Coordinates of C-alpha atoms in Angstrom, one line a residue:
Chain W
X1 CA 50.4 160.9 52.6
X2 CA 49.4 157.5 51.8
X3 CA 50.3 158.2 48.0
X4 CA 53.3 159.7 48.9
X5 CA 54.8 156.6 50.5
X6 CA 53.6 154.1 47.9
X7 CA 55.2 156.7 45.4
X8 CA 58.3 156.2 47.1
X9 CA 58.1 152.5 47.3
X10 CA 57.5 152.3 43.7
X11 CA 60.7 154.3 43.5
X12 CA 62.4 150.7 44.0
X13 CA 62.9 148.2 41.3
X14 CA 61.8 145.0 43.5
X15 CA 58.8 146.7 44.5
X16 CA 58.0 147.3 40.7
X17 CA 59.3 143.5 39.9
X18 CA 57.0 142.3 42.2
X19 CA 54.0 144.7 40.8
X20 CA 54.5 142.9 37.4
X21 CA 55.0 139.0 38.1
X22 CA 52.0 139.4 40.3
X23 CA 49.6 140.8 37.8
X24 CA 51.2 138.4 35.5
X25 CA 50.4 135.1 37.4
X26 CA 47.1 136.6 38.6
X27 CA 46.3 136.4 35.1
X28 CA 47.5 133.4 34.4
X29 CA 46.4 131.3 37.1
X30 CA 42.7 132.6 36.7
X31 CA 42.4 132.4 33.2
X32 CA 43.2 128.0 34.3
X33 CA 40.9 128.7 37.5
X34 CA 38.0 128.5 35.2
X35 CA 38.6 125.8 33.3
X36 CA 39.6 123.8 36.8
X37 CA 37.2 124.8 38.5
X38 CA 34.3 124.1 36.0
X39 CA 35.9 120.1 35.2
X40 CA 36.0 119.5 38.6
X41 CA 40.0 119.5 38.8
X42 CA 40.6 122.2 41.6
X43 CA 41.8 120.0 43.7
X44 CA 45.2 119.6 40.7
X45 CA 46.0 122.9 41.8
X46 CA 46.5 122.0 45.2
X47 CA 48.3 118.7 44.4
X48 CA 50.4 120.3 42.4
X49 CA 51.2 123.1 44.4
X50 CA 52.6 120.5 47.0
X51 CA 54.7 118.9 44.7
X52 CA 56.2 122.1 43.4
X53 CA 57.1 122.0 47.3
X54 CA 58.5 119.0 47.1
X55 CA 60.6 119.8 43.9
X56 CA 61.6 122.9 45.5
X57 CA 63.1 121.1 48.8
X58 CA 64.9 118.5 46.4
X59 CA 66.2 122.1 44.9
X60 CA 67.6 123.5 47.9
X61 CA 69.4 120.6 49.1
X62 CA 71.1 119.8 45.8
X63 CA 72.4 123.7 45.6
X64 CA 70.7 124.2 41.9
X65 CA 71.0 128.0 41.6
X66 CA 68.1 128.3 39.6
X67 CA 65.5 126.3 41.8
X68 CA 62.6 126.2 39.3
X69 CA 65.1 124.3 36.8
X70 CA 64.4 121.1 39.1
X71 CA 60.5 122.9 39.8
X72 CA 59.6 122.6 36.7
X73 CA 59.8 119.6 34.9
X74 CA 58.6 117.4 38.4
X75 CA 55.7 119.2 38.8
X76 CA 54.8 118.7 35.3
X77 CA 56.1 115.1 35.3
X78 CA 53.2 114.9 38.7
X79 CA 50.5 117.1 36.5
X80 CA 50.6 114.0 33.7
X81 CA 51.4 111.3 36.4
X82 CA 48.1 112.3 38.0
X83 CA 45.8 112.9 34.9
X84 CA 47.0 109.3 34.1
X85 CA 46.4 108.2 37.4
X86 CA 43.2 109.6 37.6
X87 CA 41.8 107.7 34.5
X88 CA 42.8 104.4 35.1
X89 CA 39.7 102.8 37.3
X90 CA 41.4 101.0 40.2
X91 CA 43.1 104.5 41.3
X92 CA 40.0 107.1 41.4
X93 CA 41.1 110.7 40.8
X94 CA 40.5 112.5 44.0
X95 CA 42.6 109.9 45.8
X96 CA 45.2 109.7 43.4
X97 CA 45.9 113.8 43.7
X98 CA 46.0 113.3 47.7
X99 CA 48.6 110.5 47.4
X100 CA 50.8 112.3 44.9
X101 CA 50.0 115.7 47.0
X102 CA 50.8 114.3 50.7
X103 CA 53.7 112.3 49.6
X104 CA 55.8 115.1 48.1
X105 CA 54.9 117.2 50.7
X106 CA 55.9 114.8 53.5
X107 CA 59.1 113.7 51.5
X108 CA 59.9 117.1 50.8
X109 CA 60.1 118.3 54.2
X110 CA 62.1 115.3 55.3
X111 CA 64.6 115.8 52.7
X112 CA 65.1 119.2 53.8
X113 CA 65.2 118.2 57.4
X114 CA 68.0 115.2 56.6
X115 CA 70.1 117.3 54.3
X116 CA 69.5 121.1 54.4
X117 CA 72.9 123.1 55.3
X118 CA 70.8 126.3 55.9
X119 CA 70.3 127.7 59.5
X120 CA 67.1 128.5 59.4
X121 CA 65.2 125.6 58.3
X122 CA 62.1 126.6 59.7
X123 CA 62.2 129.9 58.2
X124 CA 62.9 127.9 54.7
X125 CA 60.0 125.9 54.7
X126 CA 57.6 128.6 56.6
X127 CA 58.9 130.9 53.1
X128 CA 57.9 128.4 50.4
X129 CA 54.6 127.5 51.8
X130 CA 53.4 131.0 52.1
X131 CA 55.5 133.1 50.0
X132 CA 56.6 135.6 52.4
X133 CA 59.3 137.7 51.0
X134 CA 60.5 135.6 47.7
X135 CA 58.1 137.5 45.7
X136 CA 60.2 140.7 46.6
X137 CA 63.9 139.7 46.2
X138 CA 62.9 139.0 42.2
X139 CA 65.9 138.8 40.0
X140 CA 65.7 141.0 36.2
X141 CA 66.1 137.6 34.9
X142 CA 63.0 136.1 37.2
X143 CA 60.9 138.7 36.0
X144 CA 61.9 137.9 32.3
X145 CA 61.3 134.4 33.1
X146 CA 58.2 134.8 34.0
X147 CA 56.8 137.3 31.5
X148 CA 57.6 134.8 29.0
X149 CA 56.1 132.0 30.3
X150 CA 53.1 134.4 30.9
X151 CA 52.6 135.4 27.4
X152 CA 53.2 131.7 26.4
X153 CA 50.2 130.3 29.1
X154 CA 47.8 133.2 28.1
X155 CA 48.7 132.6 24.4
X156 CA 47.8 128.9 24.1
X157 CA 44.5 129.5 26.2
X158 CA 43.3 132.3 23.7
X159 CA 44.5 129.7 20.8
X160 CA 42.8 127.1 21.8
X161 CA 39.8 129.2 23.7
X162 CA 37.3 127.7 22.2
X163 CA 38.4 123.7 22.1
X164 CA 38.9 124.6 25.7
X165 CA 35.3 125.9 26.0
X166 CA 34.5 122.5 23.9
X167 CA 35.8 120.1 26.0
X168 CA 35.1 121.6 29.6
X169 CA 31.6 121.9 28.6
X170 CA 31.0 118.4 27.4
X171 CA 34.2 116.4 26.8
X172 CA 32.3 112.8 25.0
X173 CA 30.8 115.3 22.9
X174 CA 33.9 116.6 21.8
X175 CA 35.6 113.0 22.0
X176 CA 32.4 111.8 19.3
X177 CA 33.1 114.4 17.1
X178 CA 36.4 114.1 16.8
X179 CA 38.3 116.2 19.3
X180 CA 41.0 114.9 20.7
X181 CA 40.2 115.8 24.5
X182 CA 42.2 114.0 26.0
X183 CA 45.6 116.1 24.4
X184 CA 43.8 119.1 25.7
X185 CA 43.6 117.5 29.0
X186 CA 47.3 116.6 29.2
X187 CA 48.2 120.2 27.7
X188 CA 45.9 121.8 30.4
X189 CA 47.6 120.0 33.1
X190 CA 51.3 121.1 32.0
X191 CA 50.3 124.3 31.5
X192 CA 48.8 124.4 35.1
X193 CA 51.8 122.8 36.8
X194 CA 54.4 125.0 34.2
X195 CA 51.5 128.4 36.6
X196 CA 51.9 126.9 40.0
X197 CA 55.5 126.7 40.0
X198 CA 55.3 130.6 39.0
X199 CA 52.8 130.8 41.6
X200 CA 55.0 129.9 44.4
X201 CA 56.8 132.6 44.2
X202 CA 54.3 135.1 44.9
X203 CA 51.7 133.2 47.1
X204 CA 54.0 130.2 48.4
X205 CA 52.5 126.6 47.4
X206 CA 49.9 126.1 50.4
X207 CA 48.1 129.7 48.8
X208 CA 48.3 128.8 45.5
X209 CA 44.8 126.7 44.9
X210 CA 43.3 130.5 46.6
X211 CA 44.6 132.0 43.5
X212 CA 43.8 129.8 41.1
X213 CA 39.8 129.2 42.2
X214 CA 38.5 132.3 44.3
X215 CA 38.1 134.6 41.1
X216 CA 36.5 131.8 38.9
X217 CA 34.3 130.8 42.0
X218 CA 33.8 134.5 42.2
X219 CA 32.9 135.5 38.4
X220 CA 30.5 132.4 38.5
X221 CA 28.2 134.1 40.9
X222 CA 27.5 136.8 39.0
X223 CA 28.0 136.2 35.6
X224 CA 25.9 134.1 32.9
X225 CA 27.8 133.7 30.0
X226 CA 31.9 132.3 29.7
X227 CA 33.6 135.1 28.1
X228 CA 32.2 137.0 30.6
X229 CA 33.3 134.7 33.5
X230 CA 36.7 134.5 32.0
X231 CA 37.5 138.6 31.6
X232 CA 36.1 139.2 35.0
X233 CA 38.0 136.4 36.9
X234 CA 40.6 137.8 35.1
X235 CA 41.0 141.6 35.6
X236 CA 39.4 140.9 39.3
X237 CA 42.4 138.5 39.9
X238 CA 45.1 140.8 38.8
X239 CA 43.1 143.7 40.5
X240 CA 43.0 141.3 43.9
X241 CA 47.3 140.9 43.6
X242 CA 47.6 144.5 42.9
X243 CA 45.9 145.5 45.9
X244 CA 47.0 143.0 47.9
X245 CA 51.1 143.5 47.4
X246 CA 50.5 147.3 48.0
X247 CA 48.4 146.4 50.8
X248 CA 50.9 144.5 52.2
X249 CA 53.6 147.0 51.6
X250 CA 51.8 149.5 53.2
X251 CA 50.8 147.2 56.3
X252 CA 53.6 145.5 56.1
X253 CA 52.1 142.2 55.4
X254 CA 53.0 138.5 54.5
X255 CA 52.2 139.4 50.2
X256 CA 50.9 135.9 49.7
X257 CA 48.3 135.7 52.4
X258 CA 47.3 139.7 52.2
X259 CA 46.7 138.7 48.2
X260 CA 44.4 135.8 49.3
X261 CA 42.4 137.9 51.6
X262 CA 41.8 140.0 49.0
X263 CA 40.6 137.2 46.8
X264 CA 38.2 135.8 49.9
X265 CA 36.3 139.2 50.1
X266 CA 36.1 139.3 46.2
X267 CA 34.4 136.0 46.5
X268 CA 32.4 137.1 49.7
X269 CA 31.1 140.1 48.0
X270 CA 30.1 138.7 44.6
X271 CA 28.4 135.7 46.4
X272 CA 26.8 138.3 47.9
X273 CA 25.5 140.3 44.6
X274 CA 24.4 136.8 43.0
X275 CA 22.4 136.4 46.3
X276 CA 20.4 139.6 46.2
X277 CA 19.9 139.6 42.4
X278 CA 18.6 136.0 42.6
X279 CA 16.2 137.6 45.8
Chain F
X1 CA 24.8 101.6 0.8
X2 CA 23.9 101.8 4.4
X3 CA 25.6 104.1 6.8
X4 CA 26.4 102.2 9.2
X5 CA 26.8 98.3 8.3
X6 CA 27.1 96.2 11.6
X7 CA 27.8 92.4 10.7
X8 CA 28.7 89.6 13.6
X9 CA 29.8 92.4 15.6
X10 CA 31.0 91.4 19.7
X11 CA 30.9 94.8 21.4
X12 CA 32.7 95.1 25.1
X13 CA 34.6 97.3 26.8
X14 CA 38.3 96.9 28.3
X15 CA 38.1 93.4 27.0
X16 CA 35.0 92.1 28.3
X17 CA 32.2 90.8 25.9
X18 CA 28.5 92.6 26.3
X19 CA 27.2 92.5 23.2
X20 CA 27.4 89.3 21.0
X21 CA 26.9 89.0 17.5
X22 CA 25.7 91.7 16.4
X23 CA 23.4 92.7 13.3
X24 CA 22.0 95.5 11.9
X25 CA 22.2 98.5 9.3
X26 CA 21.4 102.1 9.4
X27 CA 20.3 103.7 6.3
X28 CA 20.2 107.3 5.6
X29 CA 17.0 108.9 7.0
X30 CA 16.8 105.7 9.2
X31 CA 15.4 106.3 13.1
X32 CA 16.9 103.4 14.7
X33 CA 15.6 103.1 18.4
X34 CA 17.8 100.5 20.5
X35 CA 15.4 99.0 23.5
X36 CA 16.7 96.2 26.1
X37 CA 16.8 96.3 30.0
X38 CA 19.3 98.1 32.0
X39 CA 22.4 96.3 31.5
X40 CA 21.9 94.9 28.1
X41 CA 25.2 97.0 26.6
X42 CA 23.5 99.9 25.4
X43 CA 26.2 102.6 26.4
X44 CA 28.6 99.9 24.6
X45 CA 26.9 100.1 21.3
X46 CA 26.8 103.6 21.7
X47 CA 30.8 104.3 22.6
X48 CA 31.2 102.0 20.3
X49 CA 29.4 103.5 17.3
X50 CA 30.9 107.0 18.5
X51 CA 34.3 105.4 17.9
X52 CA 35.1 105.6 21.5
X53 CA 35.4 101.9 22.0
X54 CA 36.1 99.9 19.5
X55 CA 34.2 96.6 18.4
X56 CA 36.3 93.1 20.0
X57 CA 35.2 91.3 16.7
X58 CA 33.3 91.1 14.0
X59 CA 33.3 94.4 12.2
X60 CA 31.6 97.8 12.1
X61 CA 31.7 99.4 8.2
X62 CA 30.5 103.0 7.8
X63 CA 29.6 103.4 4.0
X64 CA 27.4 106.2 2.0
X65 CA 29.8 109.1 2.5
X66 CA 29.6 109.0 6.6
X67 CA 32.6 110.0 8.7
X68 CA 33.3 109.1 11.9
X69 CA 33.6 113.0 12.7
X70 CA 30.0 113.0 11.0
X71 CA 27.9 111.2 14.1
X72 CA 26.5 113.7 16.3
X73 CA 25.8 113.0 19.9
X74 CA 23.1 113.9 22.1
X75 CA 24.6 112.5 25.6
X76 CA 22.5 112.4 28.6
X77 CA 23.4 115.6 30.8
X78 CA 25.9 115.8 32.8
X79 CA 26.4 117.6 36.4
X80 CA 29.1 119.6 35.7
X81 CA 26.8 121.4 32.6
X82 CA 24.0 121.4 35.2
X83 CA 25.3 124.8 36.6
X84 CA 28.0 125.9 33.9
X85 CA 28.2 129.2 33.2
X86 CA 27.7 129.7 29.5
X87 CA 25.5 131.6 27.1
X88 CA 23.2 129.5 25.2
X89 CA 24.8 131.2 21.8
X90 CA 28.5 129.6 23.1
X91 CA 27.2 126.1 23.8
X92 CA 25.6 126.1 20.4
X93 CA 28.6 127.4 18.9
X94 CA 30.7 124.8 20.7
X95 CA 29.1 122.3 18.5
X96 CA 31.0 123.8 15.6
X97 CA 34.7 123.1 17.2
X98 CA 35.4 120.1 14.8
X99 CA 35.0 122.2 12.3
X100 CA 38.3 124.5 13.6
X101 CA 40.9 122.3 12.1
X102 CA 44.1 124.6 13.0
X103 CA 42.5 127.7 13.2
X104 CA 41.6 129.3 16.9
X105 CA 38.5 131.2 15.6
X106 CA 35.3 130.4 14.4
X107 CA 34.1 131.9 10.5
X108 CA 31.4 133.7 9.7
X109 CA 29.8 130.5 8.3
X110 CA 30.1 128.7 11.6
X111 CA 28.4 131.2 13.3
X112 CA 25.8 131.6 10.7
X113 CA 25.2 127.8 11.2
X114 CA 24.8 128.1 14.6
X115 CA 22.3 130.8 13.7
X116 CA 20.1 128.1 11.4
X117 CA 20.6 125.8 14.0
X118 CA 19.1 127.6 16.5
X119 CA 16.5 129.1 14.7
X120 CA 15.4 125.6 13.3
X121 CA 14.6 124.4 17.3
X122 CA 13.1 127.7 17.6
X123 CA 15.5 129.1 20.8
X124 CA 17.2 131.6 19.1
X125 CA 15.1 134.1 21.1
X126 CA 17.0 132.0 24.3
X127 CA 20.8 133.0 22.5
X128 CA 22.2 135.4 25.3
X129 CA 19.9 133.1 28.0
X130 CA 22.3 131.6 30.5
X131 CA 22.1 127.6 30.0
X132 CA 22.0 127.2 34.0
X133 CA 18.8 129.0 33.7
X134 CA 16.7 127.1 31.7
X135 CA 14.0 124.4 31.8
X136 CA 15.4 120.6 30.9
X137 CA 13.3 120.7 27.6
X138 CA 15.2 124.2 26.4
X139 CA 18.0 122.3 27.8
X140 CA 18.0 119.6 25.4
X141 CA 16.9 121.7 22.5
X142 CA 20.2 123.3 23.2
X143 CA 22.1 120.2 23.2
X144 CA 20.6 119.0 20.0
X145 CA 21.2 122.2 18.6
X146 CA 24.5 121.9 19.1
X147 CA 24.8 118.5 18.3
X148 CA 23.3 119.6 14.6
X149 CA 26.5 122.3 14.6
X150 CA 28.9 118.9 14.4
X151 CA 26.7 117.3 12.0
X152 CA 23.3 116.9 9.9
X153 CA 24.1 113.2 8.8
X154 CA 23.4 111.3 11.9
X155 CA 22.8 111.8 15.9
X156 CA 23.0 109.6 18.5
X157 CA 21.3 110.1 21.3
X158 CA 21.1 108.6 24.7
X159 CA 17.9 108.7 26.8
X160 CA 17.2 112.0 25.9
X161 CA 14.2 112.5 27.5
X162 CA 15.7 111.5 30.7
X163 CA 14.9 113.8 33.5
X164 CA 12.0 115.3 31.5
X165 CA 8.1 115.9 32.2
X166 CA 5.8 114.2 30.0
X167 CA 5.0 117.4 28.3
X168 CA 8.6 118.5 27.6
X169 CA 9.5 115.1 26.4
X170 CA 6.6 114.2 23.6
X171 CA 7.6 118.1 22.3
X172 CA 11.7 116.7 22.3
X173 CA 10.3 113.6 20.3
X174 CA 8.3 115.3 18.1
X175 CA 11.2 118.1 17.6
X176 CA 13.9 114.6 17.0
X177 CA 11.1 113.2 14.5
X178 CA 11.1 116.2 12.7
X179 CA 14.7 116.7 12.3
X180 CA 14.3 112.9 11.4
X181 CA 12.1 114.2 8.1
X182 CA 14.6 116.4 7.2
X183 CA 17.0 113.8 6.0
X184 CA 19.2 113.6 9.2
X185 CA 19.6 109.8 10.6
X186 CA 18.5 109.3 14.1
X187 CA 19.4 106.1 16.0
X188 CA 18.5 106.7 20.2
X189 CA 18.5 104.9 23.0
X190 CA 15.2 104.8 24.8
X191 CA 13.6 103.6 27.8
X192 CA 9.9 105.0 26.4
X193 CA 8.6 102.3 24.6
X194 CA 5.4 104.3 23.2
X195 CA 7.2 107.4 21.9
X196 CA 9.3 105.0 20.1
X197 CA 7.1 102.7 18.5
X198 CA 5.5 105.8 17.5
X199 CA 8.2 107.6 15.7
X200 CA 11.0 105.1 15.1
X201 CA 11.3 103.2 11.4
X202 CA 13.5 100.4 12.8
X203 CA 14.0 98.7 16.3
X204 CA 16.6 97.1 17.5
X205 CA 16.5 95.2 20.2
X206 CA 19.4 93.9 22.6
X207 CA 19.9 92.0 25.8
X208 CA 18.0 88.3 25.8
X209 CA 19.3 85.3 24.1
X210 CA 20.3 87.7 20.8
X211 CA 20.1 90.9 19.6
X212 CA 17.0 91.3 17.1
X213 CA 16.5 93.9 14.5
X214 CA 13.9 94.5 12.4
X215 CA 12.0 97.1 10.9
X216 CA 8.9 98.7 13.3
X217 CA 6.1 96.8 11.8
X218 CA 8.1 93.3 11.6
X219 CA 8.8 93.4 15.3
X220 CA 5.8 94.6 16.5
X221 CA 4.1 91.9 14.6
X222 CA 6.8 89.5 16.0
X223 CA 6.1 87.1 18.7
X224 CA 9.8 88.4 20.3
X225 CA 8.5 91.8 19.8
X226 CA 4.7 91.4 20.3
X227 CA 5.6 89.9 24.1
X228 CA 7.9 92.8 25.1
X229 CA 5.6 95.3 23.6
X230 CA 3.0 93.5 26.1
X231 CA 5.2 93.2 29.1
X232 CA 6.5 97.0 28.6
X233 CA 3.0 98.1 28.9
X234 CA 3.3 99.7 25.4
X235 CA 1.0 100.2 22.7
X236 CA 0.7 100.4 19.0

């Protein structure tokens, strides 16, 4: 019965659109998770993910068709602004993602409320911070757009896998033998801002930090060795948004939040198994 | 030709002076031990000799074949590797990312070396061991490991005993003493005065009125060195 209506649904091109970007920036996003999670930086995601927001407003109200044009190249702009931030001493890290993160979220929502021309602002907003439908009226072109940026993300992280490895691990022993960590830095933190802005679209921007660290938190229970972590954040992250959109197509759901849940009992159940093996 | 020739050198960092002129010369198969308080510019002279930093005057010549690239580092451990989820084989491994140039895979024959490398500290039984899960000395033999993966010309190392009990940390200096007899320069950074009048062939000692260097036996028999020696509560 249950098969029977999820056979139908899958009859329908959005619901197959959605299927794809989902497992796509599942992948993506955990594959950064690690790496964020592990240098201390999973608080960028969130930052970011609320200056996508930002962008996104500034998008709306200057009628760009295409709203990831003016998504894009901001939230990477913030990424670099914030790494840079971040390493100069008067401005510590942590404090300089919050400023960058409140601002745009704050000037964002202003900007919309000054200047939007749609009815239903509230719906707006309520739609880019957690997702809702977007994620189900794709475009061919979206999904495209976002396969190719997919293959590009998971591209550079298997090319440079192991300078990754390298510099998360220990970066002034990498900087002492002559690894230029801090171009890995910069290139980590335009690749994470080029994910989040993919993100939004399925999970909304106040979701998209659940994406990015539950399945690395969640490997790191269990596992004891990075590949390791890294495959199983991986396929448990693209398992988690599979579940989760049919979930909420079943149920009929808000995608981004029924996609996180999933993620929370991933993590629940493998701090769970780390637990009793440790016992 | 020394290694590392260090003549009138003024060592700080974003443009504050630490260290003022500065003397001494690493030779190959040199273990140079750097003593002085807390505060005497130590972590300078180390960024500084990593390349990280680099000297405000004065100058800093590396001679006798060595390469920037070619100074290994030992740093003392961080948190973030305190629970890091790696095999031991990967960290060792790690040590061997220098020697990717543009390619996105190790060889054969940097695996292989991280093989020797960890047979030579004796933990290649510890290979598929998580790192999390180990005891700070197989900790550091890990880290030195590695650090051999980058290079076998020189290491620097930073309080690497730090953190350790007084078991594990004579085995680490007699481990670093041997690598030392195999030809690979060692200069450290130590707060145990008798470990490193034991092992060390030169001291060099900063912080005071000026930095003095000298062979061991010159500066213990020095009245500089002699009165440190004392006031350390080391002994010969």
């Amino acid at each position: 019965m249950m098969l029977q209506t999820l056979s139908q649904y899958l009859a329908y091109p959005f619901v197959r659109y959605a299927l794809i970007v989902g497992t796509l920036i599942a992948l993506c996003s955990s594959l950064l998770g690690v790496t964020l999670v592990l240098k201390r930086f999973s608080y960028i995601g969130d930052g970011l993910s609320h200056v996508a927001f930002g962008a996104m407003a500034l998008a709306a109200i200057l009628n760009v068709s295409n709203d990831m044009l003016v998504a894009m190249p901001i939230t990477v702009l913030a990424a670099v602004l914030i790494l840079q931030l971040g390493r100069s001493t008067r401005v510590r890290g942590d404090a300089a993602i919050a400023m960058v993160s409140v601002g745009s979220l704050a000037v964002g929502y202003l900007l919309l409320n000054l200047f939007s021309t749609s009815s239903n602002l509230s719906g707006d907003v309520c739609s880019s911070l957690f997702g809702s439908t977007s994620i189900l009226t794709l475009t061919l072109e979206e999904v495209w757009l976002c396969a190719a940026v997919s293959v590009l993300v998971t591209g550079i992280y298997i090319f440079f896998y192991h300078r990754i490895f390298a510099i998360t691990f220990d970066e002034s022993f990498a900087l002492a033998t002559g690894i230029r960590a801090s171009a890995y830095n910069l290139l980590i933190a335009v690749v994470i801002a080029v994910v989040i802005v993919l993100a939004m679209r399925l999970v909304g921007s106040l979701l998209i930090s659940a994406l990015v660290i539950f399945p690395a938190l969640a490997a790191m229970r269990v596992l004891k060795s990075y590949k390791s972590v890294i495959v199983f954040s991986a396929v448990s992250s693209v398992l988690c948004a599979v579940l989760g959109i049919l979930v909420s197509i079943l149920a009929g759901t808000p995608v981004g939040s029924t996609i996180v849940v999933m993620d929370i009992a991933l993590f629940l159940g493998c701090a769970l198994a780390g637990r009793l093996r440790a016992a | 030709m020394a290694q590392i020739e260090c003549t009138n050198a003024l060592l700080g960092y974003e443009g504050q002076p630490v260290l003022k002129d500065l003397t001494f010369r690493v030779s190959k198969g040199d273990y140079l031990c750097v003593i002085g308080e807390n505060g005497a510019g130590k972590s300078t002279l180390i960024k500084t000799l990593l390349g990280l930093t680099p000297p405000l005057g004065g100058t800093i010549r590396l001679g006798d074949g060595l390469k920037q690239a070619d100074i290994g580092y030992l740093p003392q451990q961080t948190d973030i590797q305190r629970d890091f989820p790696a095999s031991v084989r990967e960290i060792v491994l790690s040590g061997c990312a220098n020697r990717l140039g543009r390619r996105p895979f190790y060889r054969k024959e940097e695996k292989r070396r991280a093989l020797r490398s960890m047979e030579d500290l004796s933990i290649l039984p510890l290979a598929d061991r998580c790192y999390r899960e180990l005891s700070g000395g197989q900790q550091q033999r890990v880290l030195l490991a590695r650090a051999l993966c980058a290079t076998s010309a020189l290491l620097v190392m930073d309080e690497p005993a730090a953190g350790l009990d007084p078991v594990a940390s004579q085995e680490l200096y007699q481990l670093i003493s041997e690598i030392n007899r195999k030809g690979v320069t060692i200069i450290i950074v130590s707060h145990d005065l008798p470990s490193t009048l034991r092992y060390a062939s030169h001291i060099l000692h900063i912080g005071g009125p000026s930095a003095y260097y000298a062979a061991k036996e010159e500066y213990i028999a020095s009245e500089y060195g002699a009165k440190f020696i004392r006031m350390a509560g080391g002994e010969k």
